[in-house]
Amino acid sequence: MPYWLFKSEPDTWSWDQQVAKGGAGEEWHGVRNYQARNNMRAMKIGDRGFFYHSNIGKEVVGIVEVSQESAPDSTTDDPRWDCVHIRAIKALKRPVTLEEAKADPRLQDMALVKNTRLSVQPVSDEEWRIVCELGGVEP
DNA sequence: GCCAACGTTGGC
DNA sequence: GCCAACGTTGGC
């Protein structure tokens, strides 16, 4: 099972808002980047991902699950852009900051560290376990 | 608020 | 098809 990471500026869409949506989940719209879109197209219902706050906090705050597979982005008529829906599963006991990820030798290859601008990223099994461990939750 | 990194666009 | 110009993202 692949793992993912979703970035959002909390000013625009925060973890709290995601949690408030509950099981219905929320369309992850607004992505206008091919790599990020391709990642979303590869997702299956039930795939897990991290929810990351960019700019403010700069930390992984929670775990989400894909609740609907890739479909046309409702916020544009441009047929190039698809997106998935995600729902909040649980918060990390302790957020894992970008600083921590950068400082951990085991996380040097994480896209979060290496390719900071990609907004929807793949996460390896190992990276998933390590970040869960740092965050104080079961993988 | 600045700027580096990166992706996209458009002229040739 | 190349590459310069431009726009955007996101860390600092």
XYZ file of N, CA, C and O (backbone and C1' of nucleotides) in Angstrom:
724
model
N 0.852 -1.215 0.000
C 0.000 0.000 0.000
C 0.869 1.239 0.000
O 1.692 1.437 0.884
N 0.700 2.090 -1.004
C 1.496 3.319 -1.035
C 0.986 4.343 -0.013
O -0.166 4.288 0.411
N 1.870 5.227 0.368
C 1.522 6.309 1.282
C 1.796 7.642 0.606
O 2.585 7.712 -0.337
N 1.162 8.700 1.109
C 1.213 10.007 0.467
C 1.382 11.115 1.490
O 1.284 10.864 2.696
N 1.586 12.318 0.973
C 1.626 13.488 1.849
C 0.934 14.652 1.126
O 1.222 14.914 -0.042
N -0.002 15.282 1.821
C -0.757 16.408 1.269
C -0.358 17.679 1.999
O -0.398 17.740 3.220
N -0.004 18.705 1.206
C 0.380 19.968 1.812
C -0.748 20.954 1.714
O -1.413 21.052 0.682
N -0.913 21.732 2.773
C -1.878 22.821 2.724
C -1.417 23.955 3.612
O -0.865 23.721 4.685
N -1.647 25.176 3.145
C -1.408 26.309 4.020
C -2.598 26.400 4.954
O -3.735 26.488 4.491
N -2.348 26.400 6.263
C -3.461 26.413 7.213
C -4.361 27.638 7.063
O -5.535 27.599 7.436
N -3.831 28.726 6.502
C -4.657 29.905 6.220
C -5.748 29.599 5.198
O -6.819 30.198 5.197
N -5.437 28.665 4.310
C -6.363 28.321 3.226
C -7.243 27.142 3.617
O -8.460 27.166 3.450
N -6.629 26.100 4.128
C -7.352 24.886 4.525
C -6.528 24.188 5.599
O -5.454 23.671 5.297
N -7.046 24.186 6.817
C -6.261 23.663 7.938
C -6.702 22.258 8.326
O -7.766 21.774 7.916
N -5.896 21.623 9.137
C -6.211 20.309 9.682
C -7.543 20.350 10.443
O -8.374 19.454 10.302
N -7.756 21.418 11.228
C -9.004 21.549 11.990
C -10.225 21.557 11.070
O -11.247 20.950 11.363
N -10.092 22.246 9.950
C -11.199 22.276 8.989
C -11.408 20.899 8.376
O -12.537 20.461 8.169
N -10.296 20.223 8.112
C -10.371 18.873 7.554
C -11.075 17.936 8.532
O -11.935 17.146 8.146
N -10.712 18.030 9.807
C -11.337 17.195 10.840
C -12.840 17.490 10.923
O -13.663 16.585 11.030
N -13.184 18.786 10.830
C -14.584 19.184 10.932
C -15.432 18.590 9.813
O -16.646 18.414 9.963
N -14.808 18.267 8.701
C -15.521 17.656 7.576
C -15.921 16.212 7.865
O -16.828 15.659 7.239
N -15.196 15.600 8.790
C -15.527 14.240 9.203
C -15.398 13.207 8.099
O -14.606 13.360 7.174
N -16.213 12.180 8.215
C -16.110 11.031 7.320
C -16.440 11.336 5.870
O -16.048 10.604 4.970
N -17.170 12.411 5.640
C -17.527 12.765 4.268
C -16.282 13.142 3.469
O -16.209 12.922 2.266
N -15.311 13.706 4.165
C -14.096 14.100 3.488
C -14.286 15.371 2.687
O -15.343 16.001 2.724
N -13.232 15.721 1.951
C -13.215 16.992 1.233
C -12.412 16.833 -0.048
O -11.393 16.155 -0.069
N -12.910 17.474 -1.095
C -12.190 17.443 -2.366
C -10.862 18.193 -2.229
O -10.855 19.327 -1.757
N -9.792 17.557 -2.634
C -8.469 18.192 -2.540
C -8.220 18.999 -3.812
O -7.333 18.699 -4.596
N -9.025 20.036 -3.974
C -8.985 20.779 -5.235
C -7.879 21.824 -5.261
O -7.252 22.113 -4.247
N -7.659 22.383 -6.418
C -6.737 23.498 -6.552
C -5.330 23.125 -6.972
O -4.512 24.008 -7.197
N -5.037 21.835 -7.089
C -3.691 21.435 -7.499
C -3.531 21.667 -8.998
O -4.331 21.182 -9.796
N -2.514 22.444 -9.361
C -2.265 22.752 -10.775
C -0.826 22.399 -11.113
O -0.072 23.206 -11.629
N -0.472 21.205 -10.788
C 0.894 20.740 -11.022
C 0.799 19.282 -11.456
O 0.120 18.487 -10.815
N 1.461 18.968 -12.572
C 1.280 17.646 -13.159
C 1.765 16.519 -12.267
O 1.120 15.477 -12.166
N 2.909 16.721 -11.640
C 3.440 15.671 -10.763
C 2.474 15.378 -9.622
O 2.193 14.225 -9.310
N 1.967 16.448 -9.020
C 1.032 16.291 -7.913
C -0.251 15.613 -8.408
O -0.786 14.713 -7.763
N -0.717 16.024 -9.575
C -1.927 15.421 -10.140
C -1.704 13.936 -10.430
O -2.555 13.095 -10.141
N -0.554 13.623 -11.007
C -0.268 12.215 -11.315
C -0.244 11.371 -10.052
O -0.682 10.220 -10.066
N 0.289 11.933 -8.985
C 0.266 11.218 -7.712
C -1.169 10.942 -7.286
O -1.497 9.847 -6.829
N -2.032 11.931 -7.446
C -3.434 11.740 -7.042
C -4.129 10.712 -7.918
O -4.948 9.928 -7.443
N -3.775 10.703 -9.194
C -4.381 9.719 -10.102
C -3.985 8.298 -9.724
O -4.691 7.340 -10.046
N -2.838 8.164 -9.070
C -2.345 6.835 -8.690
C -2.975 6.340 -7.386
O -2.805 5.192 -6.998
N -3.726 7.194 -6.726
C -4.273 6.830 -5.406
C -5.504 5.949 -5.513
O -6.282 6.062 -6.451
N -5.651 5.094 -4.506
C -6.832 4.239 -4.398
C -7.569 4.570 -3.111
O -6.954 5.023 -2.146
N -8.865 4.293 -3.095
C -9.633 4.493 -1.866
C -8.994 3.709 -0.733
O -8.642 2.533 -0.904
N -8.832 4.369 0.402
C -8.239 3.705 1.568
C -6.749 3.970 1.717
O -6.193 3.705 2.773
N -6.093 4.500 0.656
C -4.684 4.868 0.792
C -4.560 5.926 1.888
O -5.410 6.802 2.018
N -3.468 5.824 2.649
C -3.251 6.775 3.740
C -2.230 7.839 3.365
O -1.337 7.590 2.559
N -2.374 8.993 3.988
C -1.416 10.060 3.736
C -1.253 10.946 4.960
O -2.092 10.933 5.864
N -0.167 11.711 4.964
C 0.027 12.704 6.005
C -0.598 14.016 5.558
O -0.674 14.307 4.372
N -1.025 14.811 6.538
C -1.537 16.160 6.293
C -0.494 17.119 6.836
O -0.186 17.104 8.029
N 0.063 17.938 5.951
C 1.172 18.817 6.317
C 0.774 20.284 6.204
O 0.165 20.683 5.212
N 1.112 21.047 7.233
C 0.876 22.490 7.212
C 2.104 23.211 6.687
O 3.151 23.205 7.334
N 1.976 23.837 5.522
C 3.103 24.600 4.988
C 3.017 26.047 5.479
O 1.953 26.509 5.905
N 4.132 26.734 5.381
C 4.233 28.152 5.759
C 4.047 28.429 7.247
O 4.901 29.008 7.884
N 2.884 28.038 7.768
C 2.624 28.264 9.187
C 2.701 26.915 9.891
O 1.911 26.017 9.610
N 3.663 26.774 10.779
C 3.836 25.501 11.459
C 4.910 24.663 10.804
O 5.836 24.218 11.435
N 4.760 24.477 9.483
C 5.692 23.622 8.740
C 5.864 22.285 9.442
O 6.951 21.897 9.843
N 4.727 21.604 9.626
C 4.778 20.338 10.334
C 3.667 19.405 9.861
O 2.622 19.844 9.392
N 3.966 18.110 9.997
C 2.971 17.086 9.727
C 2.068 17.033 10.943
O 2.544 16.855 12.068
N 0.760 17.217 10.724
C -0.129 17.303 11.868
C -1.102 16.132 11.994
O -1.612 15.876 13.080
N -1.364 15.433 10.901
C -2.362 14.375 11.013
C -2.274 13.351 9.900
O -1.435 13.448 8.997
N -3.157 12.373 10.011
C -3.221 11.295 9.028
C -4.591 11.316 8.363
O -5.626 11.456 9.030
N -4.579 11.208 7.042
C -5.819 11.218 6.263
C -5.907 9.951 5.423
O -4.939 9.192 5.322
N -7.075 9.759 4.851
C -7.316 8.583 4.016
C -8.043 9.049 2.756
O -8.885 9.940 2.813
N -7.707 8.429 1.637
C -8.381 8.760 0.382
C -9.809 8.215 0.448
O -10.016 7.026 0.660
N -10.800 9.108 0.300
C -12.191 8.682 0.409
C -12.893 8.644 -0.949
O -13.974 8.087 -1.080
N -12.268 9.258 -1.949
C -12.794 9.145 -3.313
C -11.646 9.258 -4.290
O -10.791 10.131 -4.153
N -11.634 8.359 -5.272
C -10.524 8.365 -6.214
C -10.604 9.556 -7.167
O -11.617 10.233 -7.258
N -9.508 9.744 -7.853
C -9.318 10.863 -8.758
C -10.512 11.106 -9.688
O -11.006 10.200 -10.342
N -10.962 12.370 -9.725
C -12.073 12.780 -10.588
C -11.842 14.239 -10.967
O -11.024 14.913 -10.333
N -12.530 14.745 -12.003
C -12.277 16.135 -12.411
C -12.434 17.124 -11.256
O -13.352 17.017 -10.453
N -11.494 18.066 -11.193
C -11.496 19.110 -10.170
C -12.694 20.030 -10.400
O -12.806 20.663 -11.449
N -13.563 20.128 -9.411
C -14.801 20.896 -9.581
C -14.562 22.401 -9.638
O -15.459 23.163 -9.963
N -13.340 22.840 -9.308
C -13.087 24.282 -9.280
C -12.533 24.803 -10.608
O -12.178 25.959 -10.710
N -12.456 23.939 -11.611
C -11.982 24.399 -12.915
C -12.676 23.636 -14.038
O -13.119 22.499 -13.837
N -12.760 24.271 -15.206
C -13.309 23.602 -16.383
C -12.206 22.958 -17.202
O -12.454 22.259 -18.171
N -10.984 23.239 -16.810
C -9.840 22.691 -17.522
C -9.763 21.182 -17.288
O -9.606 20.730 -16.153
N -9.914 20.399 -18.346
C -9.994 18.938 -18.181
C -8.681 18.288 -17.745
O -8.655 17.097 -17.456
N -7.624 19.070 -17.674
C -6.341 18.480 -17.292
C -6.261 18.153 -15.806
O -5.441 17.347 -15.392
N -7.106 18.818 -15.012
C -6.904 18.737 -13.568
C -7.927 17.850 -12.861
O -9.119 18.122 -12.876
N -7.404 16.797 -12.275
C -8.202 15.869 -11.474
C -7.755 15.970 -10.023
O -6.649 16.421 -9.749
N -8.611 15.495 -9.125
C -8.186 15.433 -7.732
C -8.980 14.379 -6.978
O -10.031 13.928 -7.432
N -8.470 13.997 -5.822
C -9.124 12.999 -4.975
C -9.866 13.703 -3.837
O -9.780 14.921 -3.694
N -10.612 12.936 -3.069
C -11.181 13.432 -1.817
C -10.427 12.745 -0.686
O -10.068 11.566 -0.807
N -10.219 13.464 0.409
C -9.584 12.847 1.573
C -10.381 13.153 2.832
O -11.086 14.165 2.904
N -10.273 12.249 3.809
C -10.901 12.512 5.109
C -9.881 12.297 6.210
O -8.955 11.490 6.080
N -10.078 13.056 7.304
C -9.164 12.981 8.441
C -9.368 11.655 9.173
O -10.498 11.206 9.359
N -8.283 11.022 9.565
C -8.344 9.794 10.355
C -8.001 10.088 11.810
O -8.769 9.840 12.708
N -6.816 10.630 12.036
C -6.437 11.013 13.396
C -5.289 12.006 13.360
O -4.533 12.065 12.393
N -5.200 12.766 14.434
C -4.096 13.711 14.567
C -2.881 12.989 15.109
O -3.006 11.974 15.808
N -1.687 13.488 14.793
C -0.494 12.975 15.457
C -0.556 13.434 16.914
O -1.078 14.505 17.210
N -0.012 12.609 17.806
C 0.045 13.010 19.213
C 0.930 14.242 19.358
O 0.701 15.105 20.181
N 1.949 14.263 18.498
C 2.918 15.357 18.510
C 3.246 15.672 17.053
O 3.637 14.761 16.315
N 3.053 16.914 16.609
C 3.367 17.233 15.213
C 4.846 16.987 14.923
O 5.689 17.151 15.810
N 5.143 16.585 13.699
C 6.528 16.370 13.285
C 6.902 17.503 12.345
O 6.337 17.647 11.263
N 7.846 18.309 12.778
C 8.199 19.506 12.013
C 9.155 19.194 10.866
O 9.842 18.171 10.862
N 9.172 20.109 9.902
C 10.105 20.006 8.787
C 11.537 19.971 9.314
O 12.380 19.227 8.816
N 11.771 20.770 10.321
C 13.095 20.839 10.938
C 13.534 19.455 11.431
O 14.665 19.032 11.204
N 12.607 18.762 12.108
C 12.913 17.415 12.592
C 13.202 16.458 11.446
O 14.123 15.648 11.506
N 12.386 16.541 10.411
C 12.571 15.653 9.257
C 13.940 15.900 8.629
O 14.658 14.966 8.271
N 14.301 17.181 8.526
C 15.597 17.523 7.937
C 16.744 17.026 8.803
O 17.813 16.682 8.294
N 16.514 17.006 10.118
C 17.579 16.636 11.047
C 17.730 15.120 11.156
O 18.755 14.628 11.633
N 16.718 14.376 10.718
C 16.758 12.918 10.858
C 17.426 12.292 9.637
O 16.931 12.408 8.529
N 18.556 11.643 9.857
C 19.295 11.087 8.711
C 18.467 10.077 7.907
O 18.713 9.896 6.718
N 17.476 9.465 8.559
C 16.663 8.464 7.867
C 15.644 9.101 6.927
O 15.048 8.429 6.092
N 15.443 10.408 7.061
C 14.406 11.070 6.262
C 14.968 11.996 5.184
O 14.245 12.794 4.594
N 16.265 11.838 4.907
C 16.898 12.747 3.955
C 16.358 12.624 2.541
O 16.456 13.556 1.744
N 15.802 11.468 2.212
C 15.286 11.276 0.855
C 13.806 11.603 0.722
O 13.224 11.476 -0.348
N 13.183 12.006 1.830
C 11.769 12.367 1.751
C 11.568 13.520 0.782
O 12.342 14.475 0.773
N 10.494 13.421 -0.009
C 10.195 14.510 -0.941
C 10.013 15.821 -0.185
O 10.390 16.889 -0.663
N 9.462 15.707 1.021
C 9.244 16.899 1.846
C 10.556 17.660 2.060
O 10.577 18.887 2.096
N 11.645 16.907 2.203
C 12.961 17.492 2.436
C 13.638 17.877 1.115
O 14.236 18.937 0.991
N 13.513 16.989 0.115
C 14.253 17.171 -1.141
C 13.537 18.009 -2.179
O 14.151 18.677 -2.985
N 12.224 17.898 -2.211
C 11.454 18.592 -3.235
C 10.346 19.386 -2.542
O 9.178 19.031 -2.601
N 10.769 20.458 -1.887
C 9.879 21.179 -0.980
C 8.641 21.752 -1.667
O 7.663 22.050 -1.008
N 8.717 21.933 -2.984
C 7.608 22.633 -3.630
C 6.489 21.719 -4.108
O 5.433 22.198 -4.500
N 6.727 20.422 -4.102
C 5.688 19.504 -4.574
C 4.581 19.373 -3.522
O 4.846 19.032 -2.378
N 3.336 19.633 -3.945
C 2.256 19.741 -2.963
C 1.562 18.426 -2.637
O 0.883 18.327 -1.617
N 1.694 17.438 -3.513
C 1.171 16.104 -3.211
C 2.295 15.120 -3.507
O 2.727 15.007 -4.646
N 2.769 14.467 -2.463
C 3.993 13.682 -2.580
C 3.790 12.231 -2.188
O 2.972 11.937 -1.331
N 4.592 11.332 -2.788
C 4.618 9.959 -2.290
C 5.505 9.857 -1.050
O 6.440 10.636 -0.897
N 5.165 8.932 -0.161
C 5.944 8.684 1.055
C 6.250 7.184 1.073
O 5.354 6.370 0.831
N 7.487 6.817 1.342
C 7.846 5.395 1.362
C 7.354 4.737 2.649
O 7.070 5.421 3.637
N 7.277 3.392 2.620
C 6.862 2.643 3.817
C 7.708 3.025 5.024
O 7.203 3.220 6.122
N 9.018 3.105 4.779
C 9.939 3.398 5.875
C 9.713 4.806 6.424
O 9.653 5.012 7.640
N 9.573 5.751 5.488
C 9.334 7.133 5.923
C 8.027 7.222 6.710
O 7.925 7.947 7.703
N 7.037 6.456 6.265
C 5.744 6.447 6.956
C 5.917 5.989 8.403
O 5.449 6.630 9.336
N 6.638 4.886 8.582
C 6.848 4.341 9.931
C 7.606 5.328 10.809
O 7.255 5.536 11.981
N 8.643 5.933 10.233
C 9.476 6.843 11.027
C 8.689 8.075 11.466
O 8.743 8.476 12.627
N 7.936 8.658 10.544
C 7.182 9.865 10.900
C 6.076 9.535 11.909
O 5.822 10.298 12.845
N 5.447 8.360 11.750
C 4.445 7.934 12.735
C 5.086 7.774 14.112
O 4.531 8.204 15.135
N 6.265 7.177 14.111
C 6.977 6.964 15.375
C 7.308 8.304 16.032
O 7.053 8.515 17.215
N 7.839 9.233 15.234
C 8.154 10.560 15.770
C 6.889 11.275 16.244
O 6.923 12.045 17.206
N 5.783 10.989 15.574
C 4.524 11.651 15.910
C 3.757 10.968 17.029
O 2.702 11.442 17.448
N 4.276 9.816 17.487
C 3.668 9.135 18.616
C 2.366 8.411 18.292
O 1.499 8.263 19.150
N 2.215 7.947 17.043
C 1.020 7.188 16.674
C 1.395 5.863 15.997
O 2.499 5.720 15.472
N 0.464 4.924 16.015
C 0.662 3.638 15.335
C 0.685 3.877 13.818
O -0.139 4.633 13.316
N 1.593 3.235 13.111
C 1.636 3.387 11.645
C 0.342 2.880 10.984
O -0.268 1.978 11.498
P 4.747 42.459 3.861
O 6.080 42.713 3.054
C 7.170 43.169 3.863
C 8.441 42.655 3.296
C 8.512 42.604 1.777
O 9.864 42.889 1.472
C 8.762 40.412 2.617
P 10.372 43.101 0.002
O 11.386 41.883 -0.038
C 12.346 41.744 1.023
C 13.165 40.499 0.783
C 13.550 40.296 -0.680
O 14.929 39.995 -0.721
C 12.431 38.364 0.128
P 15.700 40.058 -2.091
O 15.837 38.499 -2.397
C 16.378 37.632 -1.404
C 16.136 36.200 -1.836
C 16.411 35.967 -3.320
O 16.980 34.687 -3.444
C 14.267 35.250 -2.832
P 18.217 34.486 -4.373
O 18.496 32.929 -4.189
C 18.227 32.303 -2.931
C 17.603 30.949 -3.165
C 18.060 30.253 -4.441
O 18.232 28.887 -4.120
C 15.696 30.556 -4.495
P 18.658 27.831 -5.221
O 17.251 27.147 -5.543
C 16.565 26.481 -4.505
C 15.332 25.853 -5.105
C 15.603 25.067 -6.392
O 14.889 23.857 -6.292
C 13.946 26.712 -6.785
P 15.132 22.658 -7.304
O 13.828 22.738 -8.198
C 12.566 22.737 -7.536
C 11.540 23.313 -8.471
C 11.568 22.689 -9.866
O 10.402 21.904 -9.977
C 11.158 25.028 -9.914
P 10.108 20.923 -11.175
O 8.868 21.653 -11.852
C 7.855 22.185 -11.012
C 6.877 22.965 -11.855
C 6.625 22.389 -13.251
O 5.246 22.488 -13.526
C 7.452 24.608 -13.438
P 4.609 22.027 -14.911
O 4.366 23.417 -15.657
C 3.632 24.432 -14.979
C 3.545 25.642 -15.889
C 3.099 25.321 -17.317
O 2.066 26.241 -17.611
C 5.124 26.562 -17.341
P 1.288 26.187 -19.012
O 1.914 27.442 -19.779
C 1.973 28.694 -19.109
C 2.692 29.673 -20.019
C 2.237 29.613 -21.480
O 1.847 30.930 -21.836
C 4.608 29.459 -21.330
P 1.096 31.249 -23.208
O 2.307 31.763 -24.112
C 3.164 32.798 -23.608
C 4.295 32.994 -24.586
C 3.871 32.865 -26.061
O 4.655 33.793 -26.804
C 5.538 31.309 -25.615
P 4.105 34.388 -28.168
O 5.449 34.965 -28.804
C 6.395 35.615 -27.957
C 7.804 35.351 -28.451
C 7.956 35.406 -29.969
O 9.168 36.091 -30.259
C 8.663 33.284 -29.190
P 9.452 36.664 -31.729
O 10.409 35.565 -32.356
C 11.753 35.426 -31.841
C 12.311 34.094 -32.254
C 12.205 33.794 -33.732
O 13.403 34.235 -34.391
C 11.835 31.858 -32.359
P 10.276 17.573 -30.799
O 11.285 18.732 -30.725
C 12.606 18.546 -31.254
C 13.399 19.677 -30.676
C 13.554 19.638 -29.166
O 14.869 20.106 -28.902
C 12.498 21.651 -29.775
P 15.597 20.019 -27.551
O 15.978 21.551 -27.391
C 16.658 22.192 -28.475
C 16.772 23.675 -28.172
C 17.190 24.003 -26.739
O 18.205 24.986 -26.817
C 15.152 25.105 -27.255
P 19.152 25.288 -25.575
O 18.485 26.613 -25.000
C 18.286 27.729 -25.869
C 17.386 28.744 -25.185
C 17.685 28.935 -23.699
O 17.490 30.307 -23.404
C 15.445 28.435 -23.958
P 18.607 31.100 -22.601
O 17.992 32.559 -22.579
C 17.374 33.080 -23.756
C 16.093 33.801 -23.385
C 16.169 34.585 -22.081
O 15.501 35.818 -22.301
C 14.413 33.003 -21.934
P 15.389 36.930 -21.163
O 13.864 36.778 -20.726
C 12.850 36.908 -21.722
C 11.505 36.678 -21.072
C 11.306 37.448 -19.762
O 10.033 38.054 -19.834
C 10.907 35.131 -19.416
P 9.547 39.094 -18.705
O 8.502 38.215 -17.888
C 7.527 37.456 -18.606
C 6.967 36.413 -17.686
C 6.623 36.957 -16.298
O 5.215 36.917 -16.163
C 7.646 34.804 -16.202
P 4.491 37.470 -14.845
O 4.152 36.104 -14.108
C 3.475 35.080 -14.823
C 3.207 33.928 -13.879
C 2.733 34.351 -12.492
O 1.699 33.468 -12.110
C 4.737 33.081 -12.308
P 1.003 33.579 -10.684
O 1.696 32.383 -9.899
C 1.684 31.083 -10.459
C 2.329 30.141 -9.474
C 1.865 30.322 -8.023
O 1.613 29.036 -7.524
C 4.217 30.429 -8.143
P 0.881 28.811 -6.129
O 2.002 28.041 -5.318
C 2.712 26.974 -5.931
C 3.926 26.677 -5.087
C 3.641 26.619 -3.586
O 4.059 25.341 -3.165
C 5.512 28.012 -4.041
P 3.697 24.771 -1.749
O 4.902 25.281 -0.879
C 6.232 24.835 -1.168
C 7.195 25.581 -0.302
C 6.728 25.738 1.158
O 7.854 25.511 1.972
C 7.285 27.813 0.290
P 7.743 24.972 3.420
O 9.231 25.254 3.879
C 10.314 24.908 3.014
C 11.438 25.898 3.177
C 11.786 26.223 4.624
O 13.197 26.291 4.730
C 11.252 28.230 3.488
P 13.942 26.254 6.133
O 14.271 27.765 6.419
C 15.213 28.427 5.579
C 15.110 29.906 5.776
C 15.021 30.313 7.240
O 16.345 30.584 7.716
C 13.621 31.636 5.801
